Coordinates of C-alpha atoms (C1' of nucleotides) in Angstrom, one line a residue:
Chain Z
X1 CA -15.2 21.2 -18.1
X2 CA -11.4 19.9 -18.3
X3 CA -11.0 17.3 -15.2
X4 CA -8.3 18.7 -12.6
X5 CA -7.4 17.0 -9.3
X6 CA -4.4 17.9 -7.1
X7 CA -2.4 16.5 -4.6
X8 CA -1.4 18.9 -1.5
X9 CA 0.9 17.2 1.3
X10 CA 1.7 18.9 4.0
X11 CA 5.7 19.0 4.2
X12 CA 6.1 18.5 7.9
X13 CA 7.8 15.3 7.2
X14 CA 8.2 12.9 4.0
X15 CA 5.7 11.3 1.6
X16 CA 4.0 9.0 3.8
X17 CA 2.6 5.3 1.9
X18 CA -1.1 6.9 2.4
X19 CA -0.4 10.2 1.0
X20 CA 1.1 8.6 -2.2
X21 CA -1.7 6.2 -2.7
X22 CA -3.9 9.8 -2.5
X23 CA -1.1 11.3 -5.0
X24 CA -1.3 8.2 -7.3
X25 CA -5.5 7.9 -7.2
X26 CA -5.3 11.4 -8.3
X27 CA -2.7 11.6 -10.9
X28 CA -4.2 8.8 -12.6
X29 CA -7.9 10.3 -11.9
X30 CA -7.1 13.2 -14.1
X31 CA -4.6 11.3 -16.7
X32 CA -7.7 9.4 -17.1
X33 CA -9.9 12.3 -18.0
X34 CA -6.9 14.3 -20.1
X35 CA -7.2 16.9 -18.0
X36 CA -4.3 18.4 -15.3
X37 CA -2.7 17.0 -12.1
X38 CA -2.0 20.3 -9.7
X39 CA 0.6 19.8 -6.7
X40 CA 0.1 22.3 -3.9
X41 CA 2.2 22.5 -0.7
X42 CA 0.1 23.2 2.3
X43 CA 2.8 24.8 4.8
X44 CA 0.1 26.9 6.7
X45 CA 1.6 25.3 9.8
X46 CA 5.0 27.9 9.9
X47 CA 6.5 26.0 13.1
X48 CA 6.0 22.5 11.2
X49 CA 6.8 22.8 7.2
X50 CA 10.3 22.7 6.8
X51 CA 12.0 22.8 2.9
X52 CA 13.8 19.6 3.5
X53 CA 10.1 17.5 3.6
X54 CA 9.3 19.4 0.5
X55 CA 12.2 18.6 -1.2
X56 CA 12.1 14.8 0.0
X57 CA 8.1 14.7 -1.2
X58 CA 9.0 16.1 -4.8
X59 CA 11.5 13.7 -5.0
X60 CA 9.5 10.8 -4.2
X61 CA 6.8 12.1 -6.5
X62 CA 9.3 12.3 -9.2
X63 CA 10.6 8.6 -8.0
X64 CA 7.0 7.1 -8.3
X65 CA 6.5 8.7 -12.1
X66 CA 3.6 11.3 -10.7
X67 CA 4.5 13.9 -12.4
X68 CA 2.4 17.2 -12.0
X69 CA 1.4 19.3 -14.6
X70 CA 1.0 23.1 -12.1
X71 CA 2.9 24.1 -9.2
X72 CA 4.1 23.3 -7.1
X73 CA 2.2 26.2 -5.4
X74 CA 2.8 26.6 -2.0
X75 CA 0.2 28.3 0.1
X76 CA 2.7 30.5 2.2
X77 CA 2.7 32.7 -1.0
X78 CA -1.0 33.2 -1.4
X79 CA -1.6 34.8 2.1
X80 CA -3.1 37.4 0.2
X81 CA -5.7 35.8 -1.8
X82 CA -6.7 34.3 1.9
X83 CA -6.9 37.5 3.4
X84 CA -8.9 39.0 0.8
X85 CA -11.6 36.1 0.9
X86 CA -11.6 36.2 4.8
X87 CA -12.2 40.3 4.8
X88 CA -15.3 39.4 2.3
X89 CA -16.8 37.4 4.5
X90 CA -16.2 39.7 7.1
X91 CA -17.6 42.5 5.0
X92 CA -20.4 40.8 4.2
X93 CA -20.7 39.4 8.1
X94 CA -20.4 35.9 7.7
X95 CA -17.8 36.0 9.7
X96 CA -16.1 38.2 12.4
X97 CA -13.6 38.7 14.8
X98 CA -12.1 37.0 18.0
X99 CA -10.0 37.7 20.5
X100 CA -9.9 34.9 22.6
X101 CA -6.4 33.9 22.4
X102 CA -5.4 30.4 22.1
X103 CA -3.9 29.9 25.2
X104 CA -7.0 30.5 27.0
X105 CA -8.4 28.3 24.1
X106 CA -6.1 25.6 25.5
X107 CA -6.9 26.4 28.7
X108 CA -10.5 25.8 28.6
X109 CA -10.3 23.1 26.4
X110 CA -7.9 21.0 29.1
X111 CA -10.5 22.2 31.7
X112 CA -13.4 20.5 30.1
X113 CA -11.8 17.5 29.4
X114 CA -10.6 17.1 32.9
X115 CA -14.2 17.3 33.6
X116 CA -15.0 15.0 31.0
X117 CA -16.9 17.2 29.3
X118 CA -16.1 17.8 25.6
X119 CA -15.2 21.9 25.3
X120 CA -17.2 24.1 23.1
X121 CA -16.6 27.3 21.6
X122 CA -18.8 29.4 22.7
X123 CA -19.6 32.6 20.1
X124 CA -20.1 35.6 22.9
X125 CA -16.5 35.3 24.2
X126 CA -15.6 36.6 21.0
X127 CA -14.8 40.0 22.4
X128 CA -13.0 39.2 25.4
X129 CA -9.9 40.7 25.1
X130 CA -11.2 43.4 22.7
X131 CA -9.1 46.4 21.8
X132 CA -7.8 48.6 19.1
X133 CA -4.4 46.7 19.1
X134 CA -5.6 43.3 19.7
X135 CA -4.6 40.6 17.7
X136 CA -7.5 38.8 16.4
X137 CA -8.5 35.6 14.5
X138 CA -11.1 35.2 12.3
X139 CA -13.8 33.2 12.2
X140 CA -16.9 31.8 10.5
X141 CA -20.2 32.3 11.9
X142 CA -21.8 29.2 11.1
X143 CA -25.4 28.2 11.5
X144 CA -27.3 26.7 14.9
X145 CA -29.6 24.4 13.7
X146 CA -30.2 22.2 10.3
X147 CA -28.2 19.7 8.4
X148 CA -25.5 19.9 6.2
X149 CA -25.2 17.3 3.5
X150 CA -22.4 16.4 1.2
X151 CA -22.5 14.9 -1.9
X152 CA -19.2 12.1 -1.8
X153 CA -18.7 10.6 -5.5
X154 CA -17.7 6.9 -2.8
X155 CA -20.4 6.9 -0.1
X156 CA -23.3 8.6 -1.4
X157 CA -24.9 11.9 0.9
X158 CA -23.5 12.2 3.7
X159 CA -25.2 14.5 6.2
X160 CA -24.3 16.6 9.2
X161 CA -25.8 18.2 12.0
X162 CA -25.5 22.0 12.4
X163 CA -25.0 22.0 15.9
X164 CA -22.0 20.0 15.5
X165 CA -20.1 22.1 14.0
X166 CA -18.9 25.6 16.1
X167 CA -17.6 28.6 14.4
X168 CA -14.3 27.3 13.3
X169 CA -11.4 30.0 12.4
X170 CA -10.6 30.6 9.1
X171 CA -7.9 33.1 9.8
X172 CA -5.3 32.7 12.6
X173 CA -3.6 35.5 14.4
X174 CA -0.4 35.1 12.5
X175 CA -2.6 35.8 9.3
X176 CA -2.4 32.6 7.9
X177 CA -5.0 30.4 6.6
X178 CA -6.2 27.4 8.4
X179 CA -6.6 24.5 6.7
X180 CA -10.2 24.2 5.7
X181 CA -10.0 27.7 4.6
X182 CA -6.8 27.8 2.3
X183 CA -8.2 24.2 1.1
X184 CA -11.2 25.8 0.1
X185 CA -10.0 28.8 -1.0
X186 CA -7.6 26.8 -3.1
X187 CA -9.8 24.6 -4.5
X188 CA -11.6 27.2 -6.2
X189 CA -9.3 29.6 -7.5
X190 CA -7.0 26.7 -8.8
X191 CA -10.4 25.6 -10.3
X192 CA -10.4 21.7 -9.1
X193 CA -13.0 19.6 -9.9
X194 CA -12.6 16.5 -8.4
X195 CA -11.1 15.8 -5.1
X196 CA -10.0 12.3 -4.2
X197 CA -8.3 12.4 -0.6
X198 CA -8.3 10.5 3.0
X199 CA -11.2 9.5 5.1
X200 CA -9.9 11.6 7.4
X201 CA -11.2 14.8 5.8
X202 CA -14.7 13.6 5.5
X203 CA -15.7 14.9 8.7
X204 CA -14.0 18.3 7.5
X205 CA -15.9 18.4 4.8
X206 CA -19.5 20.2 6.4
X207 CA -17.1 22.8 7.0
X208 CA -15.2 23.5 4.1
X209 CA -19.1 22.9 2.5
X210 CA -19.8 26.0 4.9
X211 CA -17.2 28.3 3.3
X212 CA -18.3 27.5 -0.6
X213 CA -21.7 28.4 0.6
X214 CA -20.5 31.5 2.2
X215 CA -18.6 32.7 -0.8
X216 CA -21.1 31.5 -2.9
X217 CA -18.4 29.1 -5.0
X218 CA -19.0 25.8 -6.0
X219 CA -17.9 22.8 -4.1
X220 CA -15.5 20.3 -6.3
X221 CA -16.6 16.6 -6.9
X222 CA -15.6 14.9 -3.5
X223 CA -14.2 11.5 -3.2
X224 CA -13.1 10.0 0.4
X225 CA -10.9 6.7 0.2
X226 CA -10.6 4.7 3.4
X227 CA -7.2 4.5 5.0
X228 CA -4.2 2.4 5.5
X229 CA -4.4 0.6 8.5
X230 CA -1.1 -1.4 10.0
X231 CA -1.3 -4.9 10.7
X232 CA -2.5 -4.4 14.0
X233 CA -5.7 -2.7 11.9
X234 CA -4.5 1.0 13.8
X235 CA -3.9 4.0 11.1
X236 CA -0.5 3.0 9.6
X237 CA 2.5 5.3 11.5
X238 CA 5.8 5.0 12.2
X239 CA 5.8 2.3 14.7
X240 CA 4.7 -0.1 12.1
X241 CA 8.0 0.6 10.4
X242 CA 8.7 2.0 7.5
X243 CA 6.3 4.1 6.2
X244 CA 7.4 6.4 3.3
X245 CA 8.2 6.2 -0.1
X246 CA 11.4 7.1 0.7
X247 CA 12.4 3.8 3.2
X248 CA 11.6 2.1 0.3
X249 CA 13.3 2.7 -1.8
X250 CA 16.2 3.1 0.6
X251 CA 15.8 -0.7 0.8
X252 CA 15.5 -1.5 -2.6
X253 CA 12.1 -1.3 -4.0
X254 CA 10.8 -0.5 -7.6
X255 CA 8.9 2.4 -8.1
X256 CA 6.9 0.1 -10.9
X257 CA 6.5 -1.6 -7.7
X258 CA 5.6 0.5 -5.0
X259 CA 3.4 2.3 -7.6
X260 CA 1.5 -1.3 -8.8
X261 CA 0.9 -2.1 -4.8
X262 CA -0.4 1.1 -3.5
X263 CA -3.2 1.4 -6.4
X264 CA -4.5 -2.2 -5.7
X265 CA -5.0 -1.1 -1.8
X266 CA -8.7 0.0 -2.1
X267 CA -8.3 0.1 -6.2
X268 CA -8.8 -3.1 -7.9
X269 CA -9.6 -4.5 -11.7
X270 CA -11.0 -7.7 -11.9
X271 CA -8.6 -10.0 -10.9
X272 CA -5.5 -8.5 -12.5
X273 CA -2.9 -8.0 -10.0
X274 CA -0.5 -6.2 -12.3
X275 CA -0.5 -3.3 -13.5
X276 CA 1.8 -1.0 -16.0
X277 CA 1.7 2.9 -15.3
X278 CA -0.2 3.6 -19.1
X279 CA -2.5 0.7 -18.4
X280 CA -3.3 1.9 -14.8
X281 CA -3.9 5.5 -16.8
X282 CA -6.4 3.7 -19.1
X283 CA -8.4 1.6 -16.4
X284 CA -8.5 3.6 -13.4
X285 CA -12.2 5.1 -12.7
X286 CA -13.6 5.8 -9.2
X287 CA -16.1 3.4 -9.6
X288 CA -13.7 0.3 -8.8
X289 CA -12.3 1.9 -5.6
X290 CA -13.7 0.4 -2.1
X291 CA -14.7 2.2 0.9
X292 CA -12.9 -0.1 3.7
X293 CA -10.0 0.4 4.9
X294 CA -7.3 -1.6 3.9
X295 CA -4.2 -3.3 5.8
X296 CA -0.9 -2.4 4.9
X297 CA 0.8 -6.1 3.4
X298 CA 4.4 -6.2 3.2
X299 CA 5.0 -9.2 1.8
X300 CA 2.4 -8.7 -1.0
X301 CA 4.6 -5.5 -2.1
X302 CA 7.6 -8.2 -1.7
X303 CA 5.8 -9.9 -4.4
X304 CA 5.3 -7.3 -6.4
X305 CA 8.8 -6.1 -6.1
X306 CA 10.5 -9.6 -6.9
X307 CA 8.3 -9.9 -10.0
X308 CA 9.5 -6.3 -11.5
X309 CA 13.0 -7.0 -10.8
X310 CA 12.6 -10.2 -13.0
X311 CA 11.2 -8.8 -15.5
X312 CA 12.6 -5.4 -16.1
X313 CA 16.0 -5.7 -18.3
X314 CA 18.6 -6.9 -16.5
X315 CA 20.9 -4.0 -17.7
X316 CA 18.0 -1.5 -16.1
X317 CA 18.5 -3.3 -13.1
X318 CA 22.3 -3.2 -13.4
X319 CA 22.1 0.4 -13.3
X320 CA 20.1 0.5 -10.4
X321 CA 22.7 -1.2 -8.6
X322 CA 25.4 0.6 -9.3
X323 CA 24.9 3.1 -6.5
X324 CA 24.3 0.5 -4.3
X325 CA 27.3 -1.6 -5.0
X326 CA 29.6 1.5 -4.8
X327 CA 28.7 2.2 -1.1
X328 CA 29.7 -1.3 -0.5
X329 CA 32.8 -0.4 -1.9
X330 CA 32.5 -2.6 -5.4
X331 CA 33.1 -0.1 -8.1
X332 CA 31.6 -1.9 -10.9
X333 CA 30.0 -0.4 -14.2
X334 CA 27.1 -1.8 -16.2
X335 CA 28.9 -4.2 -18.4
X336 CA 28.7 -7.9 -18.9
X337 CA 29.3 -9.6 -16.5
X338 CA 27.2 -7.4 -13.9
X339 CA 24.4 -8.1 -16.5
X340 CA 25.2 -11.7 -16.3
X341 CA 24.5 -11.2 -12.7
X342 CA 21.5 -9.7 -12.5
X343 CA 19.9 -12.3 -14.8
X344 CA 20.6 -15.0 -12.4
X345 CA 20.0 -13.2 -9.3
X346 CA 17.1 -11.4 -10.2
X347 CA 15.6 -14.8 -9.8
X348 CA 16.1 -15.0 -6.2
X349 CA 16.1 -11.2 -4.4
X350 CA 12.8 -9.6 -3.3
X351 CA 15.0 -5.9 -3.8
X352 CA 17.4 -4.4 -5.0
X353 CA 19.6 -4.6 -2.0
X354 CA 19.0 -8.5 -1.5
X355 CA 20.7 -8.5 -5.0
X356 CA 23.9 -6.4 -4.0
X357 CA 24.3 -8.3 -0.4
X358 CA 24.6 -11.6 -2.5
X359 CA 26.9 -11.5 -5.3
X360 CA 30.4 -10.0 -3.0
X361 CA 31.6 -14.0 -3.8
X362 CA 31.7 -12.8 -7.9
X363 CA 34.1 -9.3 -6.6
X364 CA 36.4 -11.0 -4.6
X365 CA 39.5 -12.8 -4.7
X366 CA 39.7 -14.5 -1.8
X367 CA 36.4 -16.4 -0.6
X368 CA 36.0 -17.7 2.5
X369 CA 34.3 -20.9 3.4
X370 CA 30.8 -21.0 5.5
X371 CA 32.0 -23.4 8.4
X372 CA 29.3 -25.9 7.6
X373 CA 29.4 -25.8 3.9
X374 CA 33.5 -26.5 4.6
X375 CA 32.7 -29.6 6.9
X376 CA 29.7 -31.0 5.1
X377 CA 31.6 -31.2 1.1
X378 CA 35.5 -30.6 2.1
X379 CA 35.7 -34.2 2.5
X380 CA 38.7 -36.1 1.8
X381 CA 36.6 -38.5 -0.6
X382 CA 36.0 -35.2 -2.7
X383 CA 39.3 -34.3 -3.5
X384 CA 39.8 -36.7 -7.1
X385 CA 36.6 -35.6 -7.9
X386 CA 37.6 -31.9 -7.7
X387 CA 41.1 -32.9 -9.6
X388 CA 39.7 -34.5 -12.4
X389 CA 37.0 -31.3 -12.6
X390 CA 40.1 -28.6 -12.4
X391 CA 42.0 -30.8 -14.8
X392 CA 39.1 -31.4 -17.4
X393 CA 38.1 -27.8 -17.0
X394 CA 42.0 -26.7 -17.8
X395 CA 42.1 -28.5 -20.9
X396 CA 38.7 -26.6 -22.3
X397 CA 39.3 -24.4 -24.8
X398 CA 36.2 -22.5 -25.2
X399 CA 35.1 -22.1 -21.6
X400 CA 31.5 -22.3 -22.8
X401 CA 28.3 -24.1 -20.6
X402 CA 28.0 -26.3 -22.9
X403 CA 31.7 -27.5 -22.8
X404 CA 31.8 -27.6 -18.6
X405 CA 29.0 -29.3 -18.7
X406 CA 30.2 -32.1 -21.2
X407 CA 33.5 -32.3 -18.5
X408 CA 31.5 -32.6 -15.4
X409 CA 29.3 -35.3 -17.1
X410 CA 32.3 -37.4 -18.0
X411 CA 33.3 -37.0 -14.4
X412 CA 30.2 -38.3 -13.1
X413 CA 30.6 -41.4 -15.7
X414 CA 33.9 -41.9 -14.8
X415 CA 33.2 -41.7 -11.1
X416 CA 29.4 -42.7 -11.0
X417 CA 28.1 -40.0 -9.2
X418 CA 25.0 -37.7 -9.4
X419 CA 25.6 -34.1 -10.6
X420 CA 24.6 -32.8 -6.8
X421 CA 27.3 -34.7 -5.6
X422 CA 29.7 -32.5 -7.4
X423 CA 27.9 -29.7 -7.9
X424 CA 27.7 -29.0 -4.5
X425 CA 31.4 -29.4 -3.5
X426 CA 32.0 -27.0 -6.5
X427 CA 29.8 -24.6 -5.5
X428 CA 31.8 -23.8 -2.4
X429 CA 35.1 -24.3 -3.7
X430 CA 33.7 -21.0 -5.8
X431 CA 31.0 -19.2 -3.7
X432 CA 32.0 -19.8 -0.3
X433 CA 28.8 -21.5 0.6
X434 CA 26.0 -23.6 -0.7
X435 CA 23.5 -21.1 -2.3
X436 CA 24.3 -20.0 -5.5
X437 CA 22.8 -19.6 -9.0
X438 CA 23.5 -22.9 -11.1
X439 CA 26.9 -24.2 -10.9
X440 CA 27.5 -23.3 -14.8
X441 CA 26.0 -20.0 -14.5
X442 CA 28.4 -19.3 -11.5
X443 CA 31.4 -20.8 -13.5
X444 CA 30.3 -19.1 -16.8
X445 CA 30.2 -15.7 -14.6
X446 CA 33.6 -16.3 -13.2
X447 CA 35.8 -17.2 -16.0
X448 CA 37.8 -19.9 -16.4
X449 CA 41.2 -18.5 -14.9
X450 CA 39.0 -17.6 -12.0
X451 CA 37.5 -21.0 -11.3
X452 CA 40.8 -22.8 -12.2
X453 CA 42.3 -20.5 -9.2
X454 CA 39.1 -21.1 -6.7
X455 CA 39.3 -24.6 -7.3
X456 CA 42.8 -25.0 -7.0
X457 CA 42.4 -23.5 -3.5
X458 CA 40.0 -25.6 -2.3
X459 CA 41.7 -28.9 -3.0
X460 CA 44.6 -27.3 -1.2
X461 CA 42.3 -26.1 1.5
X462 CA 41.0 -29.8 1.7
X463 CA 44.4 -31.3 1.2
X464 CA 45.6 -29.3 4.5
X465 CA 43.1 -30.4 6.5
Chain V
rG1 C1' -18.6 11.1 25.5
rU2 C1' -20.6 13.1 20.6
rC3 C1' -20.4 12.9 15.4
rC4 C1' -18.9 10.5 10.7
rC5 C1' -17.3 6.2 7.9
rC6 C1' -16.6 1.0 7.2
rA7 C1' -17.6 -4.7 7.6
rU8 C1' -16.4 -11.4 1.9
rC9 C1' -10.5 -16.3 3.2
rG10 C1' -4.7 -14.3 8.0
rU11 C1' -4.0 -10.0 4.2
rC12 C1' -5.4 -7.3 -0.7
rU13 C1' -9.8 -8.1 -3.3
rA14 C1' -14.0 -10.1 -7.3
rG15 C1' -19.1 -10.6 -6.7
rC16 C1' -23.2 -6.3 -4.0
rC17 C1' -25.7 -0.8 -7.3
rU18 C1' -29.1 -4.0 -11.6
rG19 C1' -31.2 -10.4 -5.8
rG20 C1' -31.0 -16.6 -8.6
rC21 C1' -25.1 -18.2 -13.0
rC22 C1' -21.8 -18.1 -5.7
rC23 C1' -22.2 -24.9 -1.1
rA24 C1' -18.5 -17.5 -3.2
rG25 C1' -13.6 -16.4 -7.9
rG26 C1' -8.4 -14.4 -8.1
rA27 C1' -3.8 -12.8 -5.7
rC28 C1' -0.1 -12.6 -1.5
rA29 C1' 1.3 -15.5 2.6
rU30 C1' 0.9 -20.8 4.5
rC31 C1' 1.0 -26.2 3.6
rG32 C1' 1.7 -30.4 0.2
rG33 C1' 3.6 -32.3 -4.7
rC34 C1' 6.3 -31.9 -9.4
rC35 C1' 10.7 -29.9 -11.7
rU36 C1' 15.9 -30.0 -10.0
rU37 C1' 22.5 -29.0 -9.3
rU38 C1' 21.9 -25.8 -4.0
rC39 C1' 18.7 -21.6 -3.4
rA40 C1' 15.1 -19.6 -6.1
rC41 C1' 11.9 -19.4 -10.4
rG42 C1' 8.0 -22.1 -12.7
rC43 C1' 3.9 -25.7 -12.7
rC44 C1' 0.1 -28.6 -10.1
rG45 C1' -2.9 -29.2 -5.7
rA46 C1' -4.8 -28.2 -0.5
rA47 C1' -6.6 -25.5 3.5
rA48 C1' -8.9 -20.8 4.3
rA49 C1' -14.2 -16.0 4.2
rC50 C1' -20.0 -13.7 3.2
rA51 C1' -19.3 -10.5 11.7
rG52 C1' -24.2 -11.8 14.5
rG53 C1' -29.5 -11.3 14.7
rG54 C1' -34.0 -9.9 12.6
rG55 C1' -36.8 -8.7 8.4
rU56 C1' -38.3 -8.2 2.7
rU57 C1' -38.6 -12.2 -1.1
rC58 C1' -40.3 -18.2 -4.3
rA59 C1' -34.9 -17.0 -3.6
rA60 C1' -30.0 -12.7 -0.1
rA61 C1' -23.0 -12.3 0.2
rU62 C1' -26.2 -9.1 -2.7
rC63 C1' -32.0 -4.9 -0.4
rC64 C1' -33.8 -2.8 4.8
rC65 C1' -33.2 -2.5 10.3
rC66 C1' -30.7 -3.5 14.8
rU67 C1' -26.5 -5.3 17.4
rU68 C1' -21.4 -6.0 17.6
rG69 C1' -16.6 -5.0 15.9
rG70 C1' -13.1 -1.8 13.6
rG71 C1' -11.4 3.0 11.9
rG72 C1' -11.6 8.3 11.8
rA73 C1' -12.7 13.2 13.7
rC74 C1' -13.9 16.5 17.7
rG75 C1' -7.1 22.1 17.2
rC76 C1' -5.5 29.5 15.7
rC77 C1' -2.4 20.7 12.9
rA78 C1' -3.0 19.3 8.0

RNA sequence: GUCCCCAUCGUCUAGCCUGGCCCAGGACAUCGGCCUUUCACGCCGAAAACAGGGGUUCAAAUCCCCUUGGGGACGCCA
């Protein structure tokens, strides 16, 4: 039997860190196996699912590199294939009919709890409210006593107690599917054969378990990874900050990245830590996957990040930026001295946008000084220094590294003093301020007319002071 | 409250299934040092954990039980 695994978000909002961890564990479970990677929309909920969250999720699929080989399906279409399984099992008496509405549902329920109690629903109301033009929902008579257990390819048998578990509707009065029912329901007909999804639905499990039994279809291969907790060891949510794929890379993150950090959070190989996408393919297997839950570590992905930025080609990181760097109003293309750039300051960013918010001093014509870089190396004392540097630089012919370097050495000879002692006077005559890639790097960016001009405004600068 | 799951450095984890090689290995972060032209990178080093208690065993991080702690679920949400 051909592997196939899915991935079914809910689009009531975008592709949460956890669900793309469950997207990636599956993509890779079945590119493992050769077999298929399904995406199915779950928008049973019509007042939550809204086409924008499905568009954002496909997009951040399509960012990450998960792509899907079916769908995707979206279960608002297959309201009929629901309904037909739900009048089977009404046929057959496996499940039937209520009219309690779920206001009163609500109602009750608040009552009990008020009481403390915990609400149960009980089967004889089912006919309150009876009539021939009634609405109805549907659900599944389920048994009083005995265990249910559930085979889970992470944790072994798990086991539930009947009584637990009420008769749970399968059908709503709108005539859509709840969600254990359209899962199950989808499961089968889309013919899935492994599941790997949250924690969270083990204790759904029994039930979908329930409806198999009831329609006499087999139950997929279950796998339940732990969650992603937030630092403060609570599920990880919004208040922890940014949560989606999307944030991310709104602030600059690799997908190589995102992708690489996400699989080691439960997943792990030894002690490799990185990871391409066709090596991830080739070594991912359930049987290296904890079961604890794991905290969310932003600086790790930080890591991670930096370390694909400096070692991806600078030009595919040039490209990258150019969106960036035309919102900041630097129209730029991908040509050399971008590259040039990037090489150097790929170095020292964490993201992409730590890359674009430190090289304005390369665009610009007219730098300003960083108050304390201006009073700490615009000293008097400096200025000969900087005129011999402008006047040894002016007579270079080939502007090369190799040849600045050969003048500032001859300037520290002449004047015997250390290269920082220059250096760093340099460096703010032509960045502004005292963080920089090296001082030849920066020069060699720059061009000579360029420095010739920056320098000649510092010493004017200094000579006005 | 009931049910389910989980438990190794601050964090992600290796080791656990198939006890001894583990006075517990790697990575991020932290702290030192080296390199150095600033900031980084890189390199070297340090500190840092088997939740607690009972068993089983010649021997337990590894197997069993209890406690504790954490998480999750109790919807006509998914």
């Amino acid at each position: 039997m051909t592997v196939r695994t899915r991935f079914a978000p809910s689009p009531t909002g975008s592709l949460h860190i956890g669900g793309a961890r469950t997207a990636i564990f599956n993509c890779l479970f079945a590119r493992h196996a050769g077999g298929s990677f399904v995406l199915r929309i779950e928008d049973t909920d019509q007042t939550r699912s809204t086409q924008e969250s499905i568009d954002e999720i496909l997009d951040a699929m399509e960012w990450l590199g998960l792509n899907w080989d079916e769908g995707p399906f979206r279960q608002s279409e297959r309201l009929d294939i629901y309904r037909e399984h739900a009048e089977k099992l009404l046929e057959s008496g496996k499940a039937y009919r209520c009219f309690v509405t779920p206001e009163e549902l609500q109602d009750r329920r608040k009552e009990a709890q008020e009481r403390g109690g915990v609400f149960r629903y009980d089967r004889k109301w089912a006919e309150e409210n009876a009539g021939p033009d009634k609405p109805y929902a549907i659900r599944l008579l389920t048994p009083d006593e005995g265990t249910i257990e559930v085979d889970d390819a992470l944790r072994g048998k798990v086991s539930f107690e009947a009584t637990e578990i009420e008769d749970f509707v399968i059908l709503k009065m709108d005539g859509f599917p709840t969600y254990n029912f359209a899962v199950v329901i989808d499961d089968a007909t889309m013919e899935i054969t492994n599941v790997i999804r949250g924690d969270d639905h083990l204790i759904n499990t029994p039930r979908q378990a329930l409806i198999y039994g009831a329609l006499s279809l087999e139950m997929p291969q279950m796998a339940h990874v732990s969650m992603i907790l937030g630092p403060d060891g609570k599920r990880l949510s919004k208040r922890h900050g940014a949560t989606s794929v999307t944030d991310y890379r709104a602030e600059g993150y690799l997908p190589e990245a995102v992708v690489n950090y996400l699989v080691r959070l439960g997943w792990s190989f030894g002690d490799q830590e990185i990871f391409s996408l066709d090596e991830l393919v080739e070594k991912f297997t359930l049987d290296n996957v904890g079961k604890s839950a794991a905290v969310f570590n932003p600086e790790k992905l930080e890591w991670l990040n930096s370390h694909y930025l400096r070692s991806k080609p600078p030009e595919k990181i040039a490209g990258l930026l150019i969106p960036l760097l035309n919102e900041k109003g630097i129209h730029s293309e991908v040509d050399e001295k971008l590259v040039k750039i990037v090489r150097e300051l790929t170095q020292r960013a964490k993201t992409l946008n730590d890359i674009a918010d430190s090289l304005d001093y390369f665009y610009t014509d007219q730098i300003t000084y960083e108050d304390k870089a201006d009073n700490k190396f615009f000293k008097p004392e400096i200025l000969p220094v900087l005129e011999d540097i402008t006047q040894g630089l002016t007579s270079l012919e080939d502007f090369t590294i190799e040849n600045m370097k050969e003048v500032f050495e001859r300037v520290m000879a002449e004047r015997e003093l250390k290269l920082g002692k220059i250096a760093q006077p340099v460096r703010v005559a032509l960045t502004g301020g005292t963080v920089s890639p090296g001082i030849f790097e920066v020069m060699d960016i720059l061009g000579k007319d360029e420095v010739l001009d920056r320098l000649n405004k510092a010493v004017s600068h200094i000579s006005a002071k």
